[in-house]
XYZ file of C-alpha atoms in Angstrom:
774
model
C 61.338 -146.295 16.895
C 62.813 -145.870 20.364
C 65.027 -143.076 19.027
C 61.985 -141.042 17.877
C 59.956 -141.297 21.074
C 62.129 -139.002 23.224
C 62.018 -136.305 20.544
C 58.200 -136.565 20.363
C 57.997 -136.351 24.139
C 60.217 -133.279 24.103
C 58.059 -131.691 21.380
C 54.889 -132.405 23.360
C 56.446 -130.943 26.491
C 57.513 -127.832 24.581
C 54.009 -127.378 23.146
C 52.476 -127.758 26.610
C 54.946 -125.277 28.075
C 54.315 -122.714 25.328
C 50.578 -123.134 25.779
C 50.930 -122.428 29.469
C 53.054 -119.378 28.772
C 50.492 -118.101 26.275
C 47.669 -118.553 28.783
C 49.684 -116.799 31.474
C 50.451 -113.924 29.089
C 46.753 -113.506 28.234
C 45.800 -113.511 31.901
C 48.515 -110.962 32.654
C 47.277 -108.727 29.826
C 43.683 -108.952 31.100
C 44.828 -108.138 34.632
C 46.864 -105.171 33.378
C 43.833 -103.845 31.504
C 41.652 -104.103 34.612
C 44.324 -102.380 36.751
C 44.535 -99.581 34.171
C 40.740 -99.045 34.340
C 40.842 -98.970 38.158
C 43.722 -96.476 38.074
C 41.724 -94.220 35.766
C 38.763 -94.366 38.188
C 41.028 -93.268 41.063
C 42.410 -90.386 38.951
C 38.867 -89.242 38.212
C 38.080 -89.360 41.942
C 40.915 -86.961 42.736
C 43.769 -89.264 43.779
C 46.338 -87.294 41.784
C 47.823 -88.198 38.426
C 48.250 -91.715 36.974
C 51.437 -92.360 38.964
C 49.928 -91.301 42.297
C 46.695 -93.215 41.586
C 48.623 -96.407 40.715
C 50.668 -96.099 43.915
C 47.459 -95.546 45.931
C 45.901 -98.663 44.373
C 48.929 -100.740 45.363
C 48.762 -99.395 48.925
C 45.054 -100.296 49.152
C 45.750 -103.832 47.926
C 48.528 -104.260 50.496
C 46.356 -102.958 53.322
C 43.457 -105.260 52.340
C 45.708 -108.280 51.811
C 44.358 -108.740 48.285
C 46.185 -109.307 44.997
C 46.249 -106.133 42.922
C 44.012 -107.467 40.056
C 41.335 -108.566 42.525
C 41.238 -105.189 44.273
C 41.088 -103.539 40.837
C 38.052 -105.722 40.060
C 36.347 -104.434 43.235
C 37.068 -100.803 42.250
C 35.738 -101.276 38.705
C 32.583 -103.065 39.834
C 31.931 -100.503 42.548
C 32.201 -97.626 40.086
C 30.334 -99.203 37.163
C 26.883 -99.998 38.586
C 26.072 -101.601 35.213
C 25.009 -105.014 33.960
C 28.467 -106.498 34.302
C 28.962 -105.132 37.804
C 25.582 -106.528 38.921
C 26.459 -109.951 37.528
C 28.855 -110.594 40.443
C 27.346 -108.977 43.524
C 27.913 -111.896 45.899
C 31.025 -113.621 44.646
C 32.520 -115.761 47.420
C 35.725 -114.906 49.241
C 38.525 -117.275 50.083
C 39.835 -118.075 53.543
C 42.102 -115.019 53.543
C 39.406 -112.716 52.210
C 40.627 -112.938 48.607
C 37.970 -112.623 45.922
C 37.512 -115.317 43.306
C 35.645 -113.134 40.804
C 38.565 -111.206 39.258
C 38.976 -113.630 36.305
C 35.194 -113.508 35.727
C 35.203 -109.710 35.739
C 38.076 -109.685 33.253
C 36.155 -111.992 30.938
C 32.925 -110.025 31.242
C 34.683 -106.699 30.667
C 36.381 -108.096 27.563
C 33.010 -109.261 26.270
C 31.553 -105.842 26.987
C 34.299 -104.218 24.894
C 33.518 -106.604 22.038
C 29.829 -105.665 22.119
C 30.717 -102.025 21.394
C 31.812 -102.909 17.858
C 28.201 -103.187 16.752
C 29.052 -106.267 14.665
C 27.142 -109.344 15.838
C 29.708 -111.852 14.544
C 32.542 -110.028 16.346
C 30.478 -110.035 19.547
C 29.871 -113.774 19.306
C 33.543 -114.532 18.638
C 34.552 -112.407 21.632
C 31.968 -114.067 23.887
C 33.143 -117.577 23.109
C 36.852 -116.813 23.350
C 36.947 -114.373 26.281
C 33.941 -115.155 28.485
C 32.368 -118.566 27.857
C 35.180 -120.953 26.954
C 36.408 -121.054 30.619
C 32.969 -122.465 31.566
C 33.403 -125.358 29.112
C 31.147 -123.825 26.423
C 31.854 -125.167 22.928
C 29.526 -123.085 20.718
C 27.449 -119.889 20.777
C 24.622 -118.598 18.562
C 23.069 -115.117 18.596
C 19.570 -114.811 17.113
C 17.787 -111.626 16.016
C 14.000 -111.334 16.242
C 12.116 -111.298 12.940
C 8.407 -111.068 12.102
C 5.877 -113.374 13.843
C 8.350 -115.133 16.106
C 10.832 -116.024 13.381
C 14.559 -115.855 14.153
C 17.500 -114.721 12.059
C 21.000 -116.019 12.841
C 22.975 -112.833 13.465
C 26.238 -114.539 14.477
C 27.605 -117.944 15.471
C 30.857 -119.547 16.585
C 32.022 -123.054 17.404
C 29.472 -124.998 15.297
C 30.360 -127.510 12.553
C 30.923 -126.216 9.017
C 27.689 -125.435 7.183
C 25.505 -125.080 10.296
C 25.320 -121.315 9.948
C 23.963 -121.535 6.391
C 21.419 -124.255 7.284
C 20.102 -122.319 10.277
C 20.354 -118.833 8.854
C 16.580 -118.384 9.197
C 14.152 -120.133 11.567
C 10.479 -119.703 10.557
C 7.788 -119.162 13.206
C 6.434 -122.196 15.091
C 9.432 -124.489 14.601
C 9.812 -124.850 18.364
C 13.588 -124.662 18.675
C 14.948 -123.779 22.158
C 15.642 -120.154 21.192
C 11.987 -119.682 20.181
C 10.835 -120.962 23.586
C 12.956 -118.324 25.310
C 11.544 -115.669 22.965
C 7.906 -116.747 23.423
C 8.065 -117.005 27.214
C 10.398 -113.968 27.627
C 12.648 -115.845 30.068
C 15.801 -117.937 30.126
C 15.658 -121.737 29.710
C 18.185 -124.302 30.893
C 18.495 -127.790 29.336
C 20.840 -130.091 31.328
C 20.721 -132.396 28.292
C 18.921 -131.970 24.993
C 16.132 -134.426 24.170
C 17.010 -136.808 21.348
C 14.079 -135.596 19.168
C 14.700 -131.863 19.734
C 15.699 -129.702 16.764
C 18.188 -126.881 16.866
C 21.439 -125.528 15.534
C 24.437 -127.821 16.018
C 22.360 -130.880 16.976
C 24.385 -133.986 16.017
C 22.653 -137.305 15.704
C 21.882 -138.584 19.204
C 23.686 -135.609 20.878
C 22.578 -134.633 24.363
C 24.835 -131.717 25.382
C 23.599 -129.063 27.831
C 22.212 -125.806 26.488
C 21.141 -122.413 27.846
C 18.953 -119.939 25.940
C 18.568 -116.409 27.268
C 16.586 -113.409 25.943
C 18.767 -110.478 24.849
C 16.990 -107.283 25.829
C 17.694 -103.606 26.275
C 15.403 -100.914 27.682
C 12.752 -103.559 28.363
C 12.623 -104.803 24.745
C 13.716 -108.282 23.678
C 15.743 -107.914 20.483
C 17.092 -111.453 20.245
C 18.192 -114.648 21.982
C 21.632 -115.870 23.082
C 22.061 -119.653 22.794
C 25.002 -121.227 24.682
C 25.948 -124.866 24.022
C 28.053 -127.382 26.011
C 29.367 -130.551 24.343
C 28.129 -132.855 27.146
C 25.318 -132.964 29.722
C 26.021 -131.090 32.934
C 24.227 -130.155 36.181
C 22.389 -126.834 36.558
C 24.497 -123.705 36.656
C 25.261 -121.812 39.851
C 23.598 -118.512 40.580
C 26.798 -116.598 39.820
C 27.200 -118.202 36.406
C 23.517 -117.602 35.628
C 23.919 -113.912 36.405
C 26.975 -113.744 34.152
C 25.131 -115.398 31.256
C 22.207 -112.969 31.616
C 24.651 -110.061 31.643
C 26.264 -111.358 28.453
C 22.882 -111.758 26.769
C 22.016 -108.132 27.538
C 25.379 -107.036 26.144
C 24.575 -108.869 22.909
C 21.403 -106.837 22.472
C 23.524 -103.792 21.575
C 24.707 -105.546 18.402
C 21.223 -106.524 17.169
C 18.798 -104.549 14.957
C 16.678 -102.131 16.957
C 13.263 -102.960 15.417
C 11.461 -105.924 13.961
C 11.215 -104.089 10.618
C 15.020 -103.882 10.455
C 15.307 -107.593 11.052
C 12.684 -108.371 8.431
C 14.480 -106.176 5.887
C 17.802 -107.840 6.657
C 16.589 -111.400 6.041
C 13.383 -112.682 4.484
C 11.962 -116.159 4.107
C 14.592 -118.328 2.369
C 11.899 -120.616 1.018
C 10.460 -117.802 -1.056
C 10.322 -118.863 -4.733
C 12.020 -116.822 -7.419
C 8.693 -115.670 -8.900
C 8.116 -112.809 -6.404
C 11.733 -111.727 -6.841
C 11.127 -111.563 -10.607
C 7.993 -109.470 -10.068
C 9.969 -107.120 -7.814
C 12.727 -106.807 -10.418
C 10.191 -105.816 -13.086
C 8.768 -103.136 -10.808
C 12.148 -101.415 -10.430
C 13.286 -98.641 -12.775
C 16.913 -99.790 -12.969
C 18.312 -102.801 -14.855
C 18.195 -105.795 -12.453
C 19.569 -109.345 -12.399
C 17.966 -111.954 -10.096
C 20.654 -114.314 -8.771
C 20.188 -117.652 -6.984
C 23.003 -119.345 -5.030
C 24.657 -122.501 -6.378
C 25.820 -124.817 -3.571
C 28.615 -127.365 -3.753
C 28.635 -130.849 -2.171
C 29.525 -129.285 1.211
C 26.523 -126.920 1.105
C 28.817 -123.947 0.488
C 27.978 -121.238 -2.042
C 30.157 -121.871 -5.097
C 28.571 -119.354 -7.488
C 25.314 -117.600 -8.385
C 23.137 -118.419 -11.388
C 21.407 -115.581 -13.271
C 17.786 -116.704 -12.820
C 16.194 -113.659 -14.425
C 17.006 -110.315 -16.096
C 14.285 -107.666 -16.169
C 13.093 -105.855 -19.275
C 15.337 -102.837 -18.675
C 18.519 -104.855 -18.432
C 20.957 -104.373 -21.301
C 24.085 -106.512 -21.302
C 27.218 -104.301 -21.632
C 28.726 -106.904 -23.948
C 25.689 -106.755 -26.249
C 24.327 -110.253 -25.493
C 20.543 -110.728 -25.462
C 18.788 -111.320 -22.137
C 17.918 -114.864 -23.093
C 21.617 -115.657 -23.517
C 22.782 -114.523 -20.087
C 19.744 -115.974 -18.294
C 20.851 -119.334 -16.874
C 24.550 -118.429 -16.964
C 26.561 -118.256 -13.781
C 27.757 -114.862 -12.581
C 31.439 -115.813 -12.755
C 30.864 -117.167 -16.242
C 28.913 -114.183 -17.581
C 31.078 -111.428 -16.084
C 34.350 -113.046 -14.976
C 36.559 -109.942 -14.977
C 34.096 -107.686 -13.155
C 33.009 -110.379 -10.698
C 36.515 -111.459 -9.673
C 38.828 -108.521 -10.299
C 36.322 -105.779 -9.561
C 35.177 -107.311 -6.282
C 31.548 -107.692 -7.395
C 31.334 -111.412 -6.556
C 32.615 -110.877 -3.000
C 29.943 -108.240 -2.414
C 27.155 -110.467 -3.784
C 28.395 -113.306 -1.560
C 28.468 -111.046 1.491
C 24.953 -109.697 0.876
C 23.623 -113.230 0.491
C 25.297 -114.351 3.715
C 24.443 -111.330 5.912
C 21.366 -109.814 4.307
C 22.950 -106.376 4.568
C 22.417 -104.375 1.355
C 25.355 -102.914 -0.554
C 25.647 -99.832 -2.742
C 28.619 -98.343 -4.584
C 28.526 -95.129 -6.605
C 31.525 -95.949 -8.822
C 32.666 -99.497 -9.518
C 34.777 -100.650 -12.436
C 33.005 -102.765 -15.084
C 35.226 -104.905 -17.329
C 33.684 -106.870 -20.232
C 34.720 -108.284 -23.614
C 32.973 -106.821 -26.663
C 33.930 -108.724 -29.833
C 37.011 -110.028 -27.999
C 38.056 -106.451 -27.187
C 38.220 -105.578 -23.468
C 36.127 -102.568 -22.500
C 36.109 -100.776 -19.144
C 33.476 -98.466 -17.746
C 32.033 -97.171 -14.491
C 28.776 -98.376 -12.971
C 26.603 -97.547 -9.978
C 25.839 -100.851 -8.219
C 23.083 -101.849 -5.792
C 22.812 -105.316 -4.242
C 20.040 -106.603 -1.946
C 18.619 -109.939 -0.828
C 15.004 -111.016 -1.290
C 14.377 -114.394 0.273
C 17.125 -116.681 -0.943
C 17.604 -114.618 -4.111
C 19.975 -111.701 -4.604
C 18.920 -108.729 -6.701
C 21.827 -107.086 -8.523
C 21.197 -103.763 -10.250
C 23.665 -101.576 -12.044
C 23.507 -98.405 -14.047
C 26.149 -97.486 -16.612
C 27.598 -94.020 -16.123
C 27.472 -92.132 -19.450
C 29.278 -88.923 -20.373
C 26.353 -86.676 -19.444
C 26.034 -88.308 -16.030
C 29.750 -87.927 -15.365
C 29.678 -84.253 -16.342
C 26.607 -83.653 -14.159
C 28.296 -85.360 -11.217
C 31.450 -83.319 -11.823
C 29.459 -80.073 -11.867
C 27.686 -81.095 -8.679
C 30.989 -81.668 -6.882
C 32.459 -78.420 -8.206
C 29.492 -76.446 -6.904
C 29.674 -78.174 -3.534
C 33.424 -77.646 -3.137
C 33.278 -74.047 -4.353
C 30.149 -73.243 -2.308
C 28.428 -72.067 -5.494
C 24.703 -72.001 -6.210
C 23.233 -71.364 -9.656
C 19.961 -69.687 -10.623
C 17.890 -68.703 -13.632
C 14.940 -66.256 -13.699
C 12.450 -66.221 -16.579
C 11.571 -62.584 -17.239
C 8.441 -63.563 -19.234
C 6.790 -66.117 -16.930
C 8.430 -65.019 -13.664
C 9.571 -68.583 -12.908
C 12.755 -68.804 -10.833
C 14.908 -71.904 -10.879
C 17.458 -72.543 -8.074
C 19.702 -75.541 -7.593
C 19.795 -77.169 -4.157
C 23.127 -75.576 -3.178
C 21.561 -72.125 -3.408
C 18.878 -72.935 -0.833
C 21.600 -74.055 1.561
C 23.630 -70.903 0.878
C 20.629 -68.666 1.738
C 19.759 -70.912 4.710
C 16.297 -71.559 3.277
C 14.377 -74.868 3.224
C 14.001 -76.519 -0.200
C 10.269 -75.750 -0.123
C 10.793 -71.998 0.318
C 10.209 -69.689 -2.674
C 13.460 -68.542 -4.346
C 14.601 -64.938 -3.851
C 14.468 -62.795 -7.035
C 17.554 -60.712 -7.746
C 15.425 -57.549 -7.552
C 14.761 -58.321 -3.862
C 18.342 -59.194 -3.056
C 18.737 -56.038 -0.926
C 16.259 -57.499 1.608
C 18.808 -60.202 2.496
C 21.864 -57.934 2.405
C 23.492 -55.634 4.930
C 22.065 -52.095 4.632
C 25.497 -50.649 3.930
C 25.729 -52.805 0.770
C 22.490 -51.531 -0.819
C 24.346 -49.026 -3.034
C 26.571 -51.759 -4.518
C 23.538 -54.007 -5.109
C 21.710 -51.113 -6.796
C 24.581 -50.573 -9.260
C 24.638 -54.323 -9.946
C 20.892 -54.396 -10.759
C 21.042 -51.306 -12.999
C 23.879 -52.785 -15.032
C 22.156 -56.155 -15.310
C 18.474 -55.296 -15.820
C 18.500 -51.848 -17.421
C 21.739 -51.723 -19.361
C 21.544 -55.448 -20.232
C 25.197 -56.152 -19.413
C 26.790 -58.876 -17.354
C 27.547 -57.676 -13.828
C 28.926 -58.816 -10.520
C 29.205 -57.505 -6.988
C 30.029 -58.602 -3.470
C 27.812 -58.060 -0.435
C 27.216 -59.248 3.091
C 24.260 -61.607 3.376
C 22.280 -61.560 6.633
C 20.770 -65.023 6.955
C 17.804 -66.097 9.040
C 20.094 -68.028 11.411
C 21.871 -64.770 12.343
C 25.067 -65.585 10.459
C 26.649 -63.027 8.158
C 28.191 -64.478 5.018
C 30.265 -62.711 2.376
C 28.693 -63.456 -1.013
C 29.713 -62.709 -4.580
C 26.971 -62.697 -7.231
C 27.674 -62.927 -10.970
C 24.866 -62.735 -13.526
C 24.211 -62.107 -17.209
C 21.051 -61.188 -19.156
C 19.529 -63.334 -21.913
C 17.929 -61.189 -24.630
C 16.192 -61.715 -27.961
C 17.517 -60.157 -31.217
C 15.513 -57.001 -30.469
C 17.227 -56.596 -27.112
C 14.220 -57.516 -24.972
C 15.103 -59.242 -21.699
C 14.094 -62.903 -21.691
C 15.898 -64.282 -18.637
C 18.639 -63.696 -16.126
C 21.030 -66.465 -15.176
C 23.947 -66.458 -12.818
C 25.501 -67.835 -9.665
C 26.149 -66.938 -6.043
C 29.370 -67.928 -4.313
C 30.081 -67.898 -0.602
C 33.637 -66.620 -0.196
C 33.445 -65.973 3.559
C 36.373 -68.239 4.304
C 38.527 -66.415 1.765
C 37.422 -63.038 3.141
C 38.255 -63.867 6.744
C 41.521 -65.422 5.656
C 42.452 -62.198 3.885
C 41.481 -60.189 6.969
C 43.605 -62.453 9.150
C 46.517 -62.200 6.721
C 46.272 -58.413 6.665
C 46.313 -58.303 10.465
C 49.228 -60.710 10.501
C 51.121 -58.562 7.985
C 50.542 -55.499 10.179
C 51.775 -57.326 13.277
C 54.728 -58.680 11.343
C 55.647 -55.214 10.110
C 55.512 -53.887 13.665
C 57.638 -56.801 14.870
C 60.174 -56.310 12.092
C 60.385 -52.587 12.849
C 60.900 -53.296 16.539
C 63.562 -55.920 15.773
C 65.366 -53.537 13.413
C 65.369 -50.839 16.085
C 66.743 -53.235 18.691
C 69.424 -54.404 16.260
C 70.356 -50.794 15.442
C 70.789 -49.987 19.136
C 72.873 -53.126 19.671
C 75.060 -52.246 16.696
C 75.611 -48.712 18.023
C 76.550 -50.108 21.408
C 78.946 -52.596 19.865
C 80.633 -50.016 17.616
C 80.984 -47.570 20.508
C 82.944 -50.168 22.476
C 84.796 -51.963 19.694
C 85.611 -50.121 16.465
C 86.214 -52.426 13.506
C 89.853 -51.392 12.886
C 91.324 -49.313 15.731
C 94.779 -47.835 15.265
C 97.665 -50.040 16.423
C 99.047 -49.195 19.871
C 102.410 -49.705 21.604
C 102.069 -50.443 25.293
C 104.459 -52.021 27.797
C 106.811 -53.345 25.131
C 104.016 -54.803 22.994
C 102.777 -53.712 19.573
C 99.026 -54.525 19.445
C 96.664 -54.419 16.455
C 92.951 -55.396 16.406
C 90.517 -56.292 13.653
C 86.780 -56.783 14.190
C 84.466 -58.049 11.426
C 80.730 -58.153 12.226
C 78.439 -60.809 10.779
C 77.095 -60.563 7.236
C 74.625 -57.738 6.573
C 71.097 -58.608 7.634
C 72.169 -60.767 10.585
C 71.738 -59.776 14.212
C 74.601 -58.219 16.134
C 76.769 -60.781 17.888
C 78.546 -60.824 21.226
C 82.254 -60.941 20.257
C 84.549 -58.606 22.238
C 88.212 -57.879 22.983
C 90.167 -55.809 25.489
C 93.740 -54.578 25.995
C 94.296 -52.776 29.318
C 97.498 -51.597 31.062
C 97.507 -52.801 34.675
C 99.685 -51.653 37.610
C 103.242 -53.004 37.951
C 103.857 -52.897 34.177
C 101.370 -55.668 33.364
C 98.910 -55.823 30.456
C 95.487 -57.554 30.315
C 94.843 -59.245 26.957
C 91.377 -60.783 26.423
C 89.101 -62.021 23.643
C 85.553 -63.341 24.286
C 82.383 -64.505 22.576
C 78.928 -64.287 24.205
C 76.402 -66.853 22.917
C 73.476 -65.431 20.924
C 72.769 -62.320 18.907
C 70.965 -59.047 19.326
C 70.667 -56.512 22.103
C 70.851 -59.197 24.803
C 74.195 -60.495 23.528
C 75.572 -56.958 23.148
C 74.608 -55.899 26.691
C 75.921 -59.163 28.149
C 79.205 -58.560 26.322
C 79.477 -55.106 27.957
C 78.816 -56.613 31.396
C 81.508 -59.287 31.048
C 84.073 -56.940 29.460
C 83.717 -54.305 32.189
C 83.636 -56.942 34.939
C 86.903 -58.462 33.709
C 88.535 -55.010 33.619
C 87.542 -54.336 37.206
C 88.572 -57.782 38.468
C 91.966 -57.546 36.735
C 92.841 -54.491 38.855
C 93.070 -56.821 41.900
C 96.303 -58.313 40.560
C 94.884 -61.850 40.480
C 96.047 -64.336 37.852
C 93.992 -65.212 34.763
C 92.673 -68.523 36.175
C 91.212 -66.819 39.232
C 89.879 -63.966 37.099
C 87.945 -66.461 34.964
C 86.557 -68.149 38.071
C 85.191 -64.819 39.298
C 83.916 -63.952 35.828
C 82.039 -67.291 35.717
C 80.219 -66.281 38.889
C 79.247 -62.994 37.278
C 77.948 -64.786 34.154
C 75.985 -67.349 36.166
C 74.427 -65.187 38.866
C 74.391 -61.605 37.698
C 73.144 -62.014 34.116
C 70.138 -63.642 32.433
C 71.202 -67.132 31.360
C 74.377 -65.944 29.644
C 77.096 -68.307 28.436
C 80.330 -67.171 26.883
C 83.840 -68.295 25.928
C 86.939 -66.273 26.859
C 90.704 -66.462 26.570
C 92.475 -64.212 29.095
C 96.192 -63.398 29.471
C 98.317 -61.253 31.852
C 101.604 -60.120 30.257
C 104.528 -59.083 32.524
C 106.801 -56.638 30.686
C 110.019 -57.048 32.737
C 110.065 -60.845 32.363
C 108.230 -61.084 28.990
C 106.088 -63.890 30.534
C 102.427 -64.388 29.567
C 100.215 -66.177 32.087
C 96.975 -67.242 30.388
C 93.803 -69.295 30.869
C 90.722 -70.119 28.786
C 87.023 -70.800 29.311
C 85.939 -72.990 26.388
C 87.692 -70.745 23.848
C 89.892 -71.720 20.852
C 93.639 -71.703 21.666
C 95.895 -68.717 20.796
C 98.420 -69.186 17.982
C 102.137 -68.389 18.529
C 104.418 -67.540 15.581
C 108.001 -68.165 16.668
C 110.878 -67.887 14.175
C 108.454 -68.208 11.234
C 106.669 -71.321 12.576
C 103.003 -71.138 13.664
C 101.604 -73.458 16.342
C 98.512 -73.508 18.535
C 99.231 -73.279 22.259
C 98.388 -76.401 24.304
C 94.907 -76.079 25.774
C 94.502 -75.739 29.544
C 91.315 -77.066 31.100
C 88.327 -74.780 31.588
C 84.620 -74.858 30.680
C 82.666 -71.966 29.192
C 81.409 -69.184 31.453
C 77.937 -69.310 33.008
C 77.281 -73.046 32.525
C 77.588 -73.915 36.241
C 77.633 -71.881 39.441
C 81.242 -72.687 40.354
C 84.080 -73.692 38.048
C 87.868 -73.933 38.263
C 90.262 -73.027 35.498
C 93.780 -74.173 34.686
C 96.535 -71.603 34.121
C 99.488 -71.862 31.718
C 102.715 -69.790 31.446
C 104.389 -68.826 28.174
C 107.816 -67.167 27.929
C 108.031 -64.819 24.938
C 111.095 -63.375 23.172
C 111.434 -60.352 20.929
C 110.102 -61.117 17.426
C 107.375 -63.486 18.661
C 103.854 -62.829 17.376
C 100.740 -63.991 19.269
C 97.264 -64.216 17.717
C 94.056 -64.355 19.804
C 90.711 -64.725 17.985
C 87.056 -65.819 18.219
C 85.613 -68.918 16.551
C 84.105 -66.867 13.710
C 87.584 -66.929 12.132
C 87.731 -70.705 11.692
C 84.285 -72.334 12.070
C 82.891 -74.265 9.097
C 79.757 -76.346 8.826
C 81.411 -79.111 6.817
C 84.496 -79.827 8.935
C 85.634 -80.244 12.520
C 87.298 -77.544 14.620
C 90.607 -79.443 14.478
C 90.610 -79.427 10.674
C 89.669 -75.737 10.603
C 92.511 -74.927 13.020
C 94.998 -76.777 10.782
C 93.797 -74.635 7.879
C 94.397 -71.462 9.936
C 97.939 -72.520 10.883
C 98.765 -73.122 7.239
C 97.601 -69.581 6.433
C 99.316 -67.993 9.440
C 102.713 -69.461 8.538
C 103.147 -67.072 5.613
C 103.306 -64.037 7.883
C 103.942 -60.518 6.607
C 106.296 -58.194 8.516
C 103.638 -55.554 9.264
C 101.142 -56.709 11.940
C 98.065 -54.863 10.623
C 98.573 -56.207 7.096
C 98.947 -59.705 8.523
C 95.582 -59.458 10.298
C 93.912 -58.148 7.131
C 95.271 -61.126 5.155
C 93.938 -63.565 7.764
C 90.468 -62.024 7.651
C 90.496 -62.022 3.856
C 91.400 -65.706 3.617
C 89.305 -66.870 6.585
C 87.163 -69.811 5.458
C 84.387 -69.594 8.024
C 80.886 -70.090 6.592
C 78.748 -69.689 9.723
C 78.092 -65.933 9.283
C 79.356 -65.308 12.821
C 81.233 -62.240 14.129
C 85.045 -62.410 14.041
C 87.422 -60.710 16.459
C 91.214 -60.952 15.967
C 94.064 -59.513 18.106
C 97.693 -59.559 17.003
C 100.507 -58.957 19.535
C 104.164 -58.430 18.578
C 106.802 -58.635 21.308
C 109.220 -55.655 20.945
């Protein structure tokens, strides 16, 4: 036994600690909500955005020496000017000026939020949990006013099981505390309940304190709030009284607005079943009268079928006398349980709120064969009885409902005109389409021009001649000018009904409002026109860019021999239909027997990429004339890309070849490495450091030196030669080296082979330079 006690103590301590943490978390959440409301008030008053307003609130709290939640409570109450704010006008301050009403404001604001749901039971649950439990309250009841001073229990919380059902209805003159508050139109306080007093939750010999307060709004008392303590207690302070009155007024928003509503919701539970039977016989639909069956704990266990009116026909074919006296779950087990019918009957009996469903599944056994159908269900309470009516949906009703929905969705209205009697029949959708009240006389087709745009009178005239004189079906479209000033696009379709001799008997047809379709077609036509203009403009821009690119870089220029180098170039633009890219190359003879070799790729496509390519290419040519090395040239070119162009980025590989020494100094800016073929072996040159051009204002680039010998072949290219969507750049470069290794003696043929076998699939431009050392 001694071994178990420490573990129980530890468990108790853990439970107490977790309870404290849960309470602290709830208080922190309430405080955060109040601070958020106060921050929103400051934003609305012009203290900047949410961040600035929150910072201003913290500064105010620091200057006032108040905790942040308490200052937030002051801001909320000062801005509200409502029932909750008035409930705490004179809350005391502590020695340091700190307010003690912040927790109360949090509770009252939480209760206020609960009252907005409009559900009385939710309001009561919120009141007890958020606002009243801290005052020691153990139970709450909310009463709605009924006829003659009677009360209906709208919601309750904290009472023993079964109390809500026993006190669901309080008849006039019973004298319970809530009726005293209703009769005298003022709050009542009972420090302890008299032993002989009746009321909800009154245990034998109990004497707990109780407060009853009228719940009113706009000067009308709609109910009573009853607050119960488990033990006697002294009178409440003025602050607590104000809070309880504020809560009672909040509850009024969840109660019925008139006495008639309350009477309809709940009637006298002592009413015998006879009047309910008379009511059922007066209804046109089949009706079952149900009475609740209570178990030993006074809980509803089922409903007995007390009566079935003359119009009721059992779907399973049983006579009315057979089902009368049966329980609902026994008579219709599948529908009641699986179809949700029993839960709805139980809810209507408990709340008094009627229920109606247009389509509910009905499952019954007919000669041991399960049958399923659709029913329209209505459930209401009359006294302590529940009236259940249902109407089977036959094929004609389903087709009529389907036609109704089709007409509504298609904005169609049907008509028929009797040519003999002159009677005109319209369905209700047609009155709405013409913007006429249902009591207005229908418009004959012969007078249709009076409701149409004058420009459409010719089309309407042709329609009427075809229909009325030639006796043929006809249709036309016109613009209807309605009384509300709206213009609708209408299509009318009609056909004549004639006798064997050809005499006109009637005209029947339909109108359809296709305004939405018309304006959609107009919008699409305008969009197509704008799109065509945009496409033409884009094509023109692309044509200009292509001309610019071809003027600077022909696809296959003739090979050249300069400064001991044999140079060949191949340029392959992107696939047809794509925008022009920004790939470029350059081979320029510099002073002192040096040669500039460069390949670059400007990001993007179109005229912008082409013009940016021209800027960078010409800038590099001019900078190279200074005699600077490739690393410094790229540094200057980066400045050009960053400052002198519009957000241009590009990659470049740049080399300066010295003919006397056969040395190539080179650098790169984010570009793929050149490939050197030496004695039949292809290898990519080691990459020096250097980021792409235009990314940052200043960048440094690393320079490498390569000694070449006669017979060496150097390849410089753009990424369009190797890029693939399904593999990395390293793998693509390995594939290129494998292809390059089988070099052909003639340089131009070698470049053509590389372009032919290039495995790029990104539809990007490709630029390739081959250099043979003589």
